[in-house]
PDB file of C-alpha atoms and ligand atoms in Angstrom:
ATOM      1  CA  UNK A   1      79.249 130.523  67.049  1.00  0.00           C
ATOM      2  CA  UNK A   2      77.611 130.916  63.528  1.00  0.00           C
ATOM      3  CA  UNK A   3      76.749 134.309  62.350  1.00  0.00           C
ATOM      4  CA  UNK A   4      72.562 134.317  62.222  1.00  0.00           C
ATOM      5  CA  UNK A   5      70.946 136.425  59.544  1.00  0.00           C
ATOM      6  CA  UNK A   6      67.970 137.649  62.065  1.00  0.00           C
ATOM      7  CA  UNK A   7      66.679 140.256  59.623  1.00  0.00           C
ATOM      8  CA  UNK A   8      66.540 138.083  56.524  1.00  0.00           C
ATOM      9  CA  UNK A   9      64.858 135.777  58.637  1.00  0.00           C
ATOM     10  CA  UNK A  10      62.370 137.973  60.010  1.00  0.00           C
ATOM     11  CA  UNK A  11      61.297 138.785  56.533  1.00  0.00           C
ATOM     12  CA  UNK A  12      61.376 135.168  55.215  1.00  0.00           C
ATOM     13  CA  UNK A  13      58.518 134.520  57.676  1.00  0.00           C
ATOM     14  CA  UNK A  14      56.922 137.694  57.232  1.00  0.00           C
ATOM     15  CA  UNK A  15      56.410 136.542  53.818  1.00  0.00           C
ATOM     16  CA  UNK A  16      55.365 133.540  54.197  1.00  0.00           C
ATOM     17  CA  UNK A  17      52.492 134.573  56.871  1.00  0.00           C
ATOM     18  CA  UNK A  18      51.033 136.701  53.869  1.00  0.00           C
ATOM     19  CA  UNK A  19      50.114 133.229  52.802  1.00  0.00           C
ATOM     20  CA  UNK A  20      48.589 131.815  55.719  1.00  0.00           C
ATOM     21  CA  UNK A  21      46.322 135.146  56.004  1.00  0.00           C
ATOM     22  CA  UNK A  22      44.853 134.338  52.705  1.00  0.00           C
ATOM     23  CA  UNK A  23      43.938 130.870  53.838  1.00  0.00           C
ATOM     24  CA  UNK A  24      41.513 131.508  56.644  1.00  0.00           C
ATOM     25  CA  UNK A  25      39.989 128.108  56.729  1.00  0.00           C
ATOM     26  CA  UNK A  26      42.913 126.322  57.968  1.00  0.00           C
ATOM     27  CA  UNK A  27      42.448 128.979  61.379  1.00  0.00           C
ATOM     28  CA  UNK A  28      40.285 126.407  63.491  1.00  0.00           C
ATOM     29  CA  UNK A  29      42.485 124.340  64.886  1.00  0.00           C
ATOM     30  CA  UNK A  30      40.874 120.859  65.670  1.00  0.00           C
ATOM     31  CA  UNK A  31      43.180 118.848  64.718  1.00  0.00           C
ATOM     32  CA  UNK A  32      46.607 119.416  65.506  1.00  0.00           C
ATOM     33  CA  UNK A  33      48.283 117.117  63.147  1.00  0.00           C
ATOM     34  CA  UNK A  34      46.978 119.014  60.317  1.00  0.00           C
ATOM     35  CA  UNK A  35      50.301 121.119  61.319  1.00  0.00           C
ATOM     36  CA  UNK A  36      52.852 118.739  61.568  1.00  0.00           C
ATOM     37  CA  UNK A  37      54.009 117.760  58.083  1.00  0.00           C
ATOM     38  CA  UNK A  38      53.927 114.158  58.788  1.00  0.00           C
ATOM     39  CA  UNK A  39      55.042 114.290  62.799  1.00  0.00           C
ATOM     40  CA  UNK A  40      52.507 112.751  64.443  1.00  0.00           C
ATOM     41  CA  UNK A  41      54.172 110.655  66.386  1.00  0.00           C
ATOM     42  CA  UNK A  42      57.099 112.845  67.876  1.00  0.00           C
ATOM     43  CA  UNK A  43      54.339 115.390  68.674  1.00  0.00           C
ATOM     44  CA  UNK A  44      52.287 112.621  70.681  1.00  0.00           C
ATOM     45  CA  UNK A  45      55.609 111.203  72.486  1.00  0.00           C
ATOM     46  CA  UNK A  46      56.133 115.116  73.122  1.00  0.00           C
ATOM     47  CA  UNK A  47      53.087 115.967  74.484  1.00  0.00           C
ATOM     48  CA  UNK A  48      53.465 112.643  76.844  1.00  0.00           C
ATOM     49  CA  UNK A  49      56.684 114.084  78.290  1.00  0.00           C
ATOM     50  CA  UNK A  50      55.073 117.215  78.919  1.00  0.00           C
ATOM     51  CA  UNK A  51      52.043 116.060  80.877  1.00  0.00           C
ATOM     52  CA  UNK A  52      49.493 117.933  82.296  1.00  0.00           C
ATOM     53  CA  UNK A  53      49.471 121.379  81.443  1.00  0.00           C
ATOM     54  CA  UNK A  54      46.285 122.470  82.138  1.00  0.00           C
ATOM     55  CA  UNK A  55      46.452 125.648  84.477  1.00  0.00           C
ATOM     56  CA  UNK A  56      50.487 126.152  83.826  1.00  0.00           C
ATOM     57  CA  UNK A  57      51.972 128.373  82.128  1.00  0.00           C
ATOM     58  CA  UNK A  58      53.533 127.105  79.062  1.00  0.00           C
ATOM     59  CA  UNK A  59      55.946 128.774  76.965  1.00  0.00           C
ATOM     60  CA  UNK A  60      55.603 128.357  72.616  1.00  0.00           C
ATOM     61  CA  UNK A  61      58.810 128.775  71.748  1.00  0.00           C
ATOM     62  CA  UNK A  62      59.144 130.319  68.040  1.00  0.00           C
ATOM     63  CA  UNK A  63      55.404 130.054  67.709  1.00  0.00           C
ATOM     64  CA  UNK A  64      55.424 130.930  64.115  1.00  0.00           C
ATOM     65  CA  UNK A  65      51.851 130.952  63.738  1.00  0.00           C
ATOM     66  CA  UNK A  66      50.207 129.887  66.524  1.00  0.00           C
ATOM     67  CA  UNK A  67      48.472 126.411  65.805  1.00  0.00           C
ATOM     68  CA  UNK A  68      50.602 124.836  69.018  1.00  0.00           C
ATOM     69  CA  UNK A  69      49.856 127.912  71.489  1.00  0.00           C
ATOM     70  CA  UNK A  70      46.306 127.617  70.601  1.00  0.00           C
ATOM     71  CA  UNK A  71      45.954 123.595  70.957  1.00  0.00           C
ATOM     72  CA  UNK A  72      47.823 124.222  74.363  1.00  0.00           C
ATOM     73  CA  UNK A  73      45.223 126.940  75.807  1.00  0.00           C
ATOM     74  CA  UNK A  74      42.830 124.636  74.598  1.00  0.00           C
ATOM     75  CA  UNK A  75      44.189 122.019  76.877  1.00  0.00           C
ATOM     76  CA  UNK A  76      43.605 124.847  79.581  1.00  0.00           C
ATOM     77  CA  UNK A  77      47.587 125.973  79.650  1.00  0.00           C
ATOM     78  CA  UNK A  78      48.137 129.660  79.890  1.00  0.00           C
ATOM     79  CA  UNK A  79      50.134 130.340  76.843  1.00  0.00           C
ATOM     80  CA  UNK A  80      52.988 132.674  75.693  1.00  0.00           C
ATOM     81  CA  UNK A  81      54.155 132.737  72.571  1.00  0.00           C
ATOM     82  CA  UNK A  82      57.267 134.518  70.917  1.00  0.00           C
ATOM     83  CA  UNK A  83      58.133 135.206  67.210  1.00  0.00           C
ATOM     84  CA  UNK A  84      60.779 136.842  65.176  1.00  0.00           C
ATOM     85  CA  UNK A  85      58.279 137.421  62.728  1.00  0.00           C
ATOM     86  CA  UNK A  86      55.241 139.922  63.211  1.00  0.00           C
ATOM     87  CA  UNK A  87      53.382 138.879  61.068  1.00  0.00           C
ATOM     88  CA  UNK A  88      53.168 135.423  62.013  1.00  0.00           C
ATOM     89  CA  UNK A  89      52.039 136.738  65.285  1.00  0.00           C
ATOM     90  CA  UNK A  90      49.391 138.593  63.795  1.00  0.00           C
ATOM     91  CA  UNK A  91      48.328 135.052  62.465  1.00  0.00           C
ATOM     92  CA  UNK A  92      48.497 133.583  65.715  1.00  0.00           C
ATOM     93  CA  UNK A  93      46.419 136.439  67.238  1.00  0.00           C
ATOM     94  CA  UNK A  94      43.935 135.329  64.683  1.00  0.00           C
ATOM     95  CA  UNK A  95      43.742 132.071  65.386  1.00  0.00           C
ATOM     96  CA  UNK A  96      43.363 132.437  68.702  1.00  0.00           C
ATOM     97  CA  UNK A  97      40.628 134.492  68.408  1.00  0.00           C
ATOM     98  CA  UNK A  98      38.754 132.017  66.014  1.00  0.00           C
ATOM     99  CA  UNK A  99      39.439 129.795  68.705  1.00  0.00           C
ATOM    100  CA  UNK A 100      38.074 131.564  71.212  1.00  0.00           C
ATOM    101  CA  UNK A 101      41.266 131.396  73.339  1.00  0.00           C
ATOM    102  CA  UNK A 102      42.521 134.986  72.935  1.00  0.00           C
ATOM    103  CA  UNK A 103      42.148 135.371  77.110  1.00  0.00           C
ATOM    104  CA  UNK A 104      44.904 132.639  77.496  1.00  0.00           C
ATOM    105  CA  UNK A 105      47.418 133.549  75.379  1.00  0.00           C
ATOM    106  CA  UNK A 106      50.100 136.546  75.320  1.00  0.00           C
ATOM    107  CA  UNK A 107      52.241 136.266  71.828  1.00  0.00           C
ATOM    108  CA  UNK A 108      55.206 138.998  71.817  1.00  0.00           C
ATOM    109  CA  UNK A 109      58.150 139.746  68.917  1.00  0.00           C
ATOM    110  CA  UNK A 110      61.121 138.801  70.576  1.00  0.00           C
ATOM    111  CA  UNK A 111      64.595 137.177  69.469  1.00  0.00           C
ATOM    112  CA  UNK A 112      65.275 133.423  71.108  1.00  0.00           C
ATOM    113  CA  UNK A 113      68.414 134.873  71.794  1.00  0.00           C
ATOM    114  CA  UNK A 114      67.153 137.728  73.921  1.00  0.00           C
ATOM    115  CA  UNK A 115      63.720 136.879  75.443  1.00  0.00           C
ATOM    116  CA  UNK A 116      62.516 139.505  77.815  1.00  0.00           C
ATOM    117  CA  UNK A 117      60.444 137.599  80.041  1.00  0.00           C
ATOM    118  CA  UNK A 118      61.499 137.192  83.635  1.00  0.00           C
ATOM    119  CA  UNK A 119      63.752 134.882  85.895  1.00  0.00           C
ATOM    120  CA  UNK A 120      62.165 131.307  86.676  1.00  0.00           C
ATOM    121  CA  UNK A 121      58.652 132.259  84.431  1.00  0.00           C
ATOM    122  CA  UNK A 122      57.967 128.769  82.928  1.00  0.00           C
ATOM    123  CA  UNK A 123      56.667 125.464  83.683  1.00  0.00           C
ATOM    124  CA  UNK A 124      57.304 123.996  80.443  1.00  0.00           C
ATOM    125  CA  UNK A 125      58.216 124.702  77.117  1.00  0.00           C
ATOM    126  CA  UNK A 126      57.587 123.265  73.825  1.00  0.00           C
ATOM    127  CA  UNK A 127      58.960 124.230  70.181  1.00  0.00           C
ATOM    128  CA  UNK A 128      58.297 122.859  66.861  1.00  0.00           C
ATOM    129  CA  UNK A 129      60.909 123.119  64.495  1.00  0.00           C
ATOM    130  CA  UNK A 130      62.837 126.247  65.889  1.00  0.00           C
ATOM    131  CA  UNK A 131      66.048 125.411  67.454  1.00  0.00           C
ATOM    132  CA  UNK A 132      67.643 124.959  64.272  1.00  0.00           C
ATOM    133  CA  UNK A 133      67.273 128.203  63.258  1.00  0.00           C
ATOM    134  CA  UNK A 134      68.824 129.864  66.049  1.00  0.00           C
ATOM    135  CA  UNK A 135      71.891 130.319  67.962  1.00  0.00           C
ATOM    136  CA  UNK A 136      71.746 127.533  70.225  1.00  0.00           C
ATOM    137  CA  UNK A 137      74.566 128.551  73.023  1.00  0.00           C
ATOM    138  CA  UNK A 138      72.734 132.392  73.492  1.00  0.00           C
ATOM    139  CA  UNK A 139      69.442 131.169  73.518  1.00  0.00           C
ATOM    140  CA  UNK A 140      70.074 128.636  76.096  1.00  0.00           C
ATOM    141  CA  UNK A 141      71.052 130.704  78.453  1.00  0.00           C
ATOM    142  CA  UNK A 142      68.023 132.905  78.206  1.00  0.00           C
ATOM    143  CA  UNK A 143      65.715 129.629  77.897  1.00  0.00           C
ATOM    144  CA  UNK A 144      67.320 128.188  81.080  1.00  0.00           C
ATOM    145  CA  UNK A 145      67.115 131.754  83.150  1.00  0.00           C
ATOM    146  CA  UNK A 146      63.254 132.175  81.816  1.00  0.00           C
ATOM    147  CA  UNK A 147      62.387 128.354  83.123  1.00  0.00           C
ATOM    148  CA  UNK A 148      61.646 127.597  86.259  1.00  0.00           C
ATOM    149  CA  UNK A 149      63.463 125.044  88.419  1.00  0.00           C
ATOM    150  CA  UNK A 150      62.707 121.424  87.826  1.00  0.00           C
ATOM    151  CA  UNK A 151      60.746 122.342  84.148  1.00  0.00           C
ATOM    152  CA  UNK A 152      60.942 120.632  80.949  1.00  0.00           C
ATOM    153  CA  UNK A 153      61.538 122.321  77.690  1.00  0.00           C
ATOM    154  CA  UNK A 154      61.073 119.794  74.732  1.00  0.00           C
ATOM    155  CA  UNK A 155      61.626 120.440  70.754  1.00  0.00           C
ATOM    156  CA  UNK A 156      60.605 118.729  67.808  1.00  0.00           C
ATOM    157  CA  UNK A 157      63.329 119.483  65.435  1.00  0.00           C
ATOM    158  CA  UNK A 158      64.991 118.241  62.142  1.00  0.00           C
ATOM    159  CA  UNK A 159      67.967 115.529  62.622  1.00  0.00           C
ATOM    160  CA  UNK A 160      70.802 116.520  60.266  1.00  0.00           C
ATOM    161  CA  UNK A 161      72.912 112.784  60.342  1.00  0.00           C
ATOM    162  CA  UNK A 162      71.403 111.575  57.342  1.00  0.00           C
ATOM    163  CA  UNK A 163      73.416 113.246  54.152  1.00  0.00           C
ATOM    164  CA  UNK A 164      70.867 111.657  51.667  1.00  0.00           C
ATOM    165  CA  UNK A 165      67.943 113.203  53.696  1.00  0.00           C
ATOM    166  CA  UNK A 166      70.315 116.515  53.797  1.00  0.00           C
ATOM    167  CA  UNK A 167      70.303 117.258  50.032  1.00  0.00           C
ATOM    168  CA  UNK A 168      66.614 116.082  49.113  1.00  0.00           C
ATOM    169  CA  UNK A 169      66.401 118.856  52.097  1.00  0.00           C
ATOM    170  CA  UNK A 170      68.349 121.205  50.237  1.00  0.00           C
ATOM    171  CA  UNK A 171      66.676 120.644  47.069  1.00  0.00           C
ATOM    172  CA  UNK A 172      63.139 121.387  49.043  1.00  0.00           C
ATOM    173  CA  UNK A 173      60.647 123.651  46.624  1.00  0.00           C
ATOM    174  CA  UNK A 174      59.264 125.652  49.593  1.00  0.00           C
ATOM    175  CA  UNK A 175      62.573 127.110  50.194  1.00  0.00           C
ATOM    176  CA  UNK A 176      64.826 127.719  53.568  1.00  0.00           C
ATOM    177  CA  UNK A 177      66.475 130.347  55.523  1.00  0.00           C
ATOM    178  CA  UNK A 178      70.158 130.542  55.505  1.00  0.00           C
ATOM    179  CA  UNK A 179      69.987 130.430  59.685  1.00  0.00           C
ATOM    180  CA  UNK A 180      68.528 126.928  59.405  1.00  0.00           C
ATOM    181  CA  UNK A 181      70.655 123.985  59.347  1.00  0.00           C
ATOM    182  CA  UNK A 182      69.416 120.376  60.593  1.00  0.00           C
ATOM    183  CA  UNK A 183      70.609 119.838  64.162  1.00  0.00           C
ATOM    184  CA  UNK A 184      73.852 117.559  64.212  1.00  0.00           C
ATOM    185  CA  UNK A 185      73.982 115.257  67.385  1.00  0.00           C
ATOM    186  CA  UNK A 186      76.995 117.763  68.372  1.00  0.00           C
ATOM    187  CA  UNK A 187      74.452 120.765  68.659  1.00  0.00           C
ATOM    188  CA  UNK A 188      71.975 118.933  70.977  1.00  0.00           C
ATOM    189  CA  UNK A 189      75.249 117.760  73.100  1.00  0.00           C
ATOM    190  CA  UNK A 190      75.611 121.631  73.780  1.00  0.00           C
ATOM    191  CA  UNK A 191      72.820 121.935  75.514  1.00  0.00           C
ATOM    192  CA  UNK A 192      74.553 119.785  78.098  1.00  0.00           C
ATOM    193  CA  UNK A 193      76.310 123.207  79.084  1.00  0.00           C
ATOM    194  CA  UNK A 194      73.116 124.970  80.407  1.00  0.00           C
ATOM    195  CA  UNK A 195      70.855 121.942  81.654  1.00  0.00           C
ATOM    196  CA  UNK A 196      70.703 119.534  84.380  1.00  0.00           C
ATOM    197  CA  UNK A 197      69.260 116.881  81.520  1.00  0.00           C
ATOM    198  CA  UNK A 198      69.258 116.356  78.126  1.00  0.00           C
ATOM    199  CA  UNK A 199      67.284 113.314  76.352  1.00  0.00           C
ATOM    200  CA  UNK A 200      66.588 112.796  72.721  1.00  0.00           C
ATOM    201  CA  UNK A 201      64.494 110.152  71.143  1.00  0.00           C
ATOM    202  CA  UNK A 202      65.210 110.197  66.910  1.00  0.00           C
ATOM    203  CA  UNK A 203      62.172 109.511  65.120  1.00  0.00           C
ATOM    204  CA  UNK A 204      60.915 108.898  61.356  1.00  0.00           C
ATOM    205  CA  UNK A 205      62.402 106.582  59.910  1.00  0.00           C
ATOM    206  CA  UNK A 206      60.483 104.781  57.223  1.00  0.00           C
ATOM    207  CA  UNK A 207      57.695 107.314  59.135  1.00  0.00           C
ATOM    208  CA  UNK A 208      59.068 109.970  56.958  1.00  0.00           C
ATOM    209  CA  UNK A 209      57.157 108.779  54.023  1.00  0.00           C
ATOM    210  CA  UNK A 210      54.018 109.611  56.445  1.00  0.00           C
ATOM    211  CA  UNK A 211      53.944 113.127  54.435  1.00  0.00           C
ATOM    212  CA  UNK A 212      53.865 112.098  51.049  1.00  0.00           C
ATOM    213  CA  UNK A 213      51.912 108.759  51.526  1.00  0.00           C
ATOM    214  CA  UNK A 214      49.400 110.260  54.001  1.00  0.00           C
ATOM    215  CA  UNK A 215      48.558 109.697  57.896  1.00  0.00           C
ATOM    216  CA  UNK A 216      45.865 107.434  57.257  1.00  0.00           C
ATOM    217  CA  UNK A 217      47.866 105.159  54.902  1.00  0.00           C
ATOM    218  CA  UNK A 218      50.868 105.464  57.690  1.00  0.00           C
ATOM    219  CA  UNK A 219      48.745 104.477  60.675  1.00  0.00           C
ATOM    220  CA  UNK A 220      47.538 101.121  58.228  1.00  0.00           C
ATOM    221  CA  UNK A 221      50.903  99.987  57.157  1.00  0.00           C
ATOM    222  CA  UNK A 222      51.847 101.206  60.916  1.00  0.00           C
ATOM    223  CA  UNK A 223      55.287 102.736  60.518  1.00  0.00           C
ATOM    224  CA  UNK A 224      55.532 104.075  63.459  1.00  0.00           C
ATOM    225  CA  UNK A 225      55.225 100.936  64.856  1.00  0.00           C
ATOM    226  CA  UNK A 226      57.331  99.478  62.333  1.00  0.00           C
ATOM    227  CA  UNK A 227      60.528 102.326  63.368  1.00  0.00           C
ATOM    228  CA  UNK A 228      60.361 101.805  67.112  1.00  0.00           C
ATOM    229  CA  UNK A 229      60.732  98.542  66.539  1.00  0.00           C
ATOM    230  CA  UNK A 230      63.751  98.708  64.389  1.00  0.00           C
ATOM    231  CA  UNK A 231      65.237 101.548  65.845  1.00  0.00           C
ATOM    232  CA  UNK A 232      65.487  99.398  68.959  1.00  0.00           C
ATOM    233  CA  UNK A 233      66.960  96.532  67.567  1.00  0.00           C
ATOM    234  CA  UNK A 234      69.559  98.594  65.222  1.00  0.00           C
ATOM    235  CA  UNK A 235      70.610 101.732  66.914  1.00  0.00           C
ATOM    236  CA  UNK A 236      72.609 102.517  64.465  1.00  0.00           C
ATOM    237  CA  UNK A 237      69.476 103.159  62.233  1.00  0.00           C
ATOM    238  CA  UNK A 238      69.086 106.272  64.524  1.00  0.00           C
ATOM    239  CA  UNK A 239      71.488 109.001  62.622  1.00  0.00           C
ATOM    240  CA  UNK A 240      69.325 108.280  59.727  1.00  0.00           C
ATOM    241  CA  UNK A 241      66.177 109.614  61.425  1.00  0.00           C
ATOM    242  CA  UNK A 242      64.382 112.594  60.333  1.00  0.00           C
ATOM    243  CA  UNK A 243      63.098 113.636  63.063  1.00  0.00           C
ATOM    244  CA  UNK A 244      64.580 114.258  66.979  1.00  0.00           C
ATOM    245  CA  UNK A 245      62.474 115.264  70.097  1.00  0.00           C
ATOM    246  CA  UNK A 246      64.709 117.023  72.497  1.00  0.00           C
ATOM    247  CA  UNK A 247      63.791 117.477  76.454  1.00  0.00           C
ATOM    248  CA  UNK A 248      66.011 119.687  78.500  1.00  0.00           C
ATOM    249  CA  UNK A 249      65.264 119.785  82.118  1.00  0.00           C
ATOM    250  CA  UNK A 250      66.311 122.776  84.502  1.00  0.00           C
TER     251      UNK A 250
HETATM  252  C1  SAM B   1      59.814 126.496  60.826  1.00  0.00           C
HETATM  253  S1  SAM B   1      59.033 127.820  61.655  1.00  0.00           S
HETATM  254  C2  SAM B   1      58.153 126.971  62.950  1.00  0.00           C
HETATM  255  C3  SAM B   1      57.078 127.820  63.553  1.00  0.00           C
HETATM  256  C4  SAM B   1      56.135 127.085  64.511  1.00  0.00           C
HETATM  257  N1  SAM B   1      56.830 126.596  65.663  1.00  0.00           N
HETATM  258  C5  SAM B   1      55.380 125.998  63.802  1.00  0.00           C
HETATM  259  O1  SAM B   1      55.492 124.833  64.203  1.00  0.00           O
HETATM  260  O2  SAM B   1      54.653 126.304  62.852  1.00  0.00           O
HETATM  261  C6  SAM B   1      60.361 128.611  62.523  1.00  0.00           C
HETATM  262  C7  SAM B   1      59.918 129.864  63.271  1.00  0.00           C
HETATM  263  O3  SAM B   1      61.014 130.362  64.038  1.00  0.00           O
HETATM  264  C8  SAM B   1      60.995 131.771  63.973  1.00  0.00           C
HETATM  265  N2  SAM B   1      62.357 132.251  64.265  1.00  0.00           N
HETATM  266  C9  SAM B   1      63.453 132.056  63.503  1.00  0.00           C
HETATM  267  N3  SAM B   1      64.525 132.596  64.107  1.00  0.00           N
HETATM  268  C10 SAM B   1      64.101 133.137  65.265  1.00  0.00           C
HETATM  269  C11 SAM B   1      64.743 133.837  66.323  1.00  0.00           C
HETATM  270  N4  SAM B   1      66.061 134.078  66.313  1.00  0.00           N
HETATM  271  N5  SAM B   1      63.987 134.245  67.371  1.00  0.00           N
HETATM  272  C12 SAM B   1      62.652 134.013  67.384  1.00  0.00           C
HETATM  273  N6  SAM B   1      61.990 133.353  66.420  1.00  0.00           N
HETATM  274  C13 SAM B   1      62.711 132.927  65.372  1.00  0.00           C
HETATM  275  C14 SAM B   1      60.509 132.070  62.571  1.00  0.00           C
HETATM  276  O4  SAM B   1      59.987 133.361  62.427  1.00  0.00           O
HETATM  277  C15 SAM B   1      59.454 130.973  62.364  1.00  0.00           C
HETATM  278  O5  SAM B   1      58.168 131.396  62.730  1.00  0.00           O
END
């Protein structure tokens, strides 16, 4: 199990909200994608495999600062939310005020690794770039005991397979924590251990050019298009993803 630095972490994001306060325009959230670094497409298959949410309660899993939680209550879900980092919440609580969705959310501090809400809460999940910050094997367990039977929990994370990918990564200007490490298929085969099912669909890869190219300029030239239909011809192509959307079912 890998040591986590929770308290370094906690103040990484802390820091980082301090930006996000400044810039109050980006608070309404109408479009989604705006948040998603170039993800469009894992966010649209994930929102497929979650379904209908309106009038469930849905679970934001690391919600940093709030843009998912407050799509999904827009969608009519009733949302929690949990953070390491305060002041990230505070951002979220923002938001969703903006938003005019403060009524149908509930964001708490709390530790993946020790959530405090009760047995069998959940009817879904989702998380955007969080698992591979935490310790996967303790906060399993608690995601597994918080869902309810049958539900799905589904991540959009980082894929760690391709080494090239891996040091451009570690060469990134906008700086990392030392918790996070791209998930390895080996991490998302532990999951096996605490859930009934485990699926992943890799995705991104000429789409990861989507962020410095542009959505509009992605949807033209169609790369999405273009990786589905490569990554089904030549599986092999899949390690070198960027991208992985994980669903875990109870
Ligand atoms: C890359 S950010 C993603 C946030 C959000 N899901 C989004 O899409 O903007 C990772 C988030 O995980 C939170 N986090 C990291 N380790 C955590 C832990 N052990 N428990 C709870 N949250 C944690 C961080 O504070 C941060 O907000």
């Amino acid at each position: 199990m890998r040591h986590l630095h929770l308290k370094e972490e906690e103040m990484f994001f802390d820091k980082k909200a301090e930006g996000v306060l400044e810039r109050y325009e980006s608070f309404l959230i109408d479009d989604p994608y705006y948040f998603l670094a170039g993800s469009s497409g894992a966010f649209e298959y994930s929102m497929k495999l979650a379904g209908d949410i309106c009038g469930k309660r849905v679970l934001d899993y690391g919600c940093g600062s709030g843009w998912l939680s407050v799509h999904l209550a827009k969608m009519g879900a009733n949302v929690c939310g949990f953070d390491i980092s305060s002041k990230m919440l505070e951002v979220g609580v923002k938001r969703a005020q903006v938003n005019g969705v403060l009524e149908k959310l509930n964001f708490q501090k709390m530790k993946a690794e020790e959530l405090s809400y009760p047995d069998d809460f959940f009817d879904a999940v989702l998380g955007v770039s969080v698992l591979h910050h935490i310790d996967i094997d303790k906060s399993a367990r608690e995601l597994t005991r918080t869902m309810k039977k049958g539900a799905r929990s589904i991540f959009i994370e980082p894929l760690g397979e391709n080494r090239l990918l891996n040091y451009v990564r570690s060469r990134g200007i906008q700086g990392r924590t030392k918790n996070e490490h791209p998930l390895k298929y080996a991490d998302i085969e532990r999951l096996k251990a605490y859930f009934s099912k485990v699926e992943y669909t890799e995705f991104q890869l000429f789409g990861m050019f989507e962020r410095f190219i542009g959505s509009g300029l992605a949807r033209f030239l169609k790369l999405d298009s273009l990786d589905r239909w490569l990554l089904s011809r030549f599986p092999g192509l899949k390690k070198l993803c960027r991208l992985v959307v994980i669903s875990v079912e109870k």
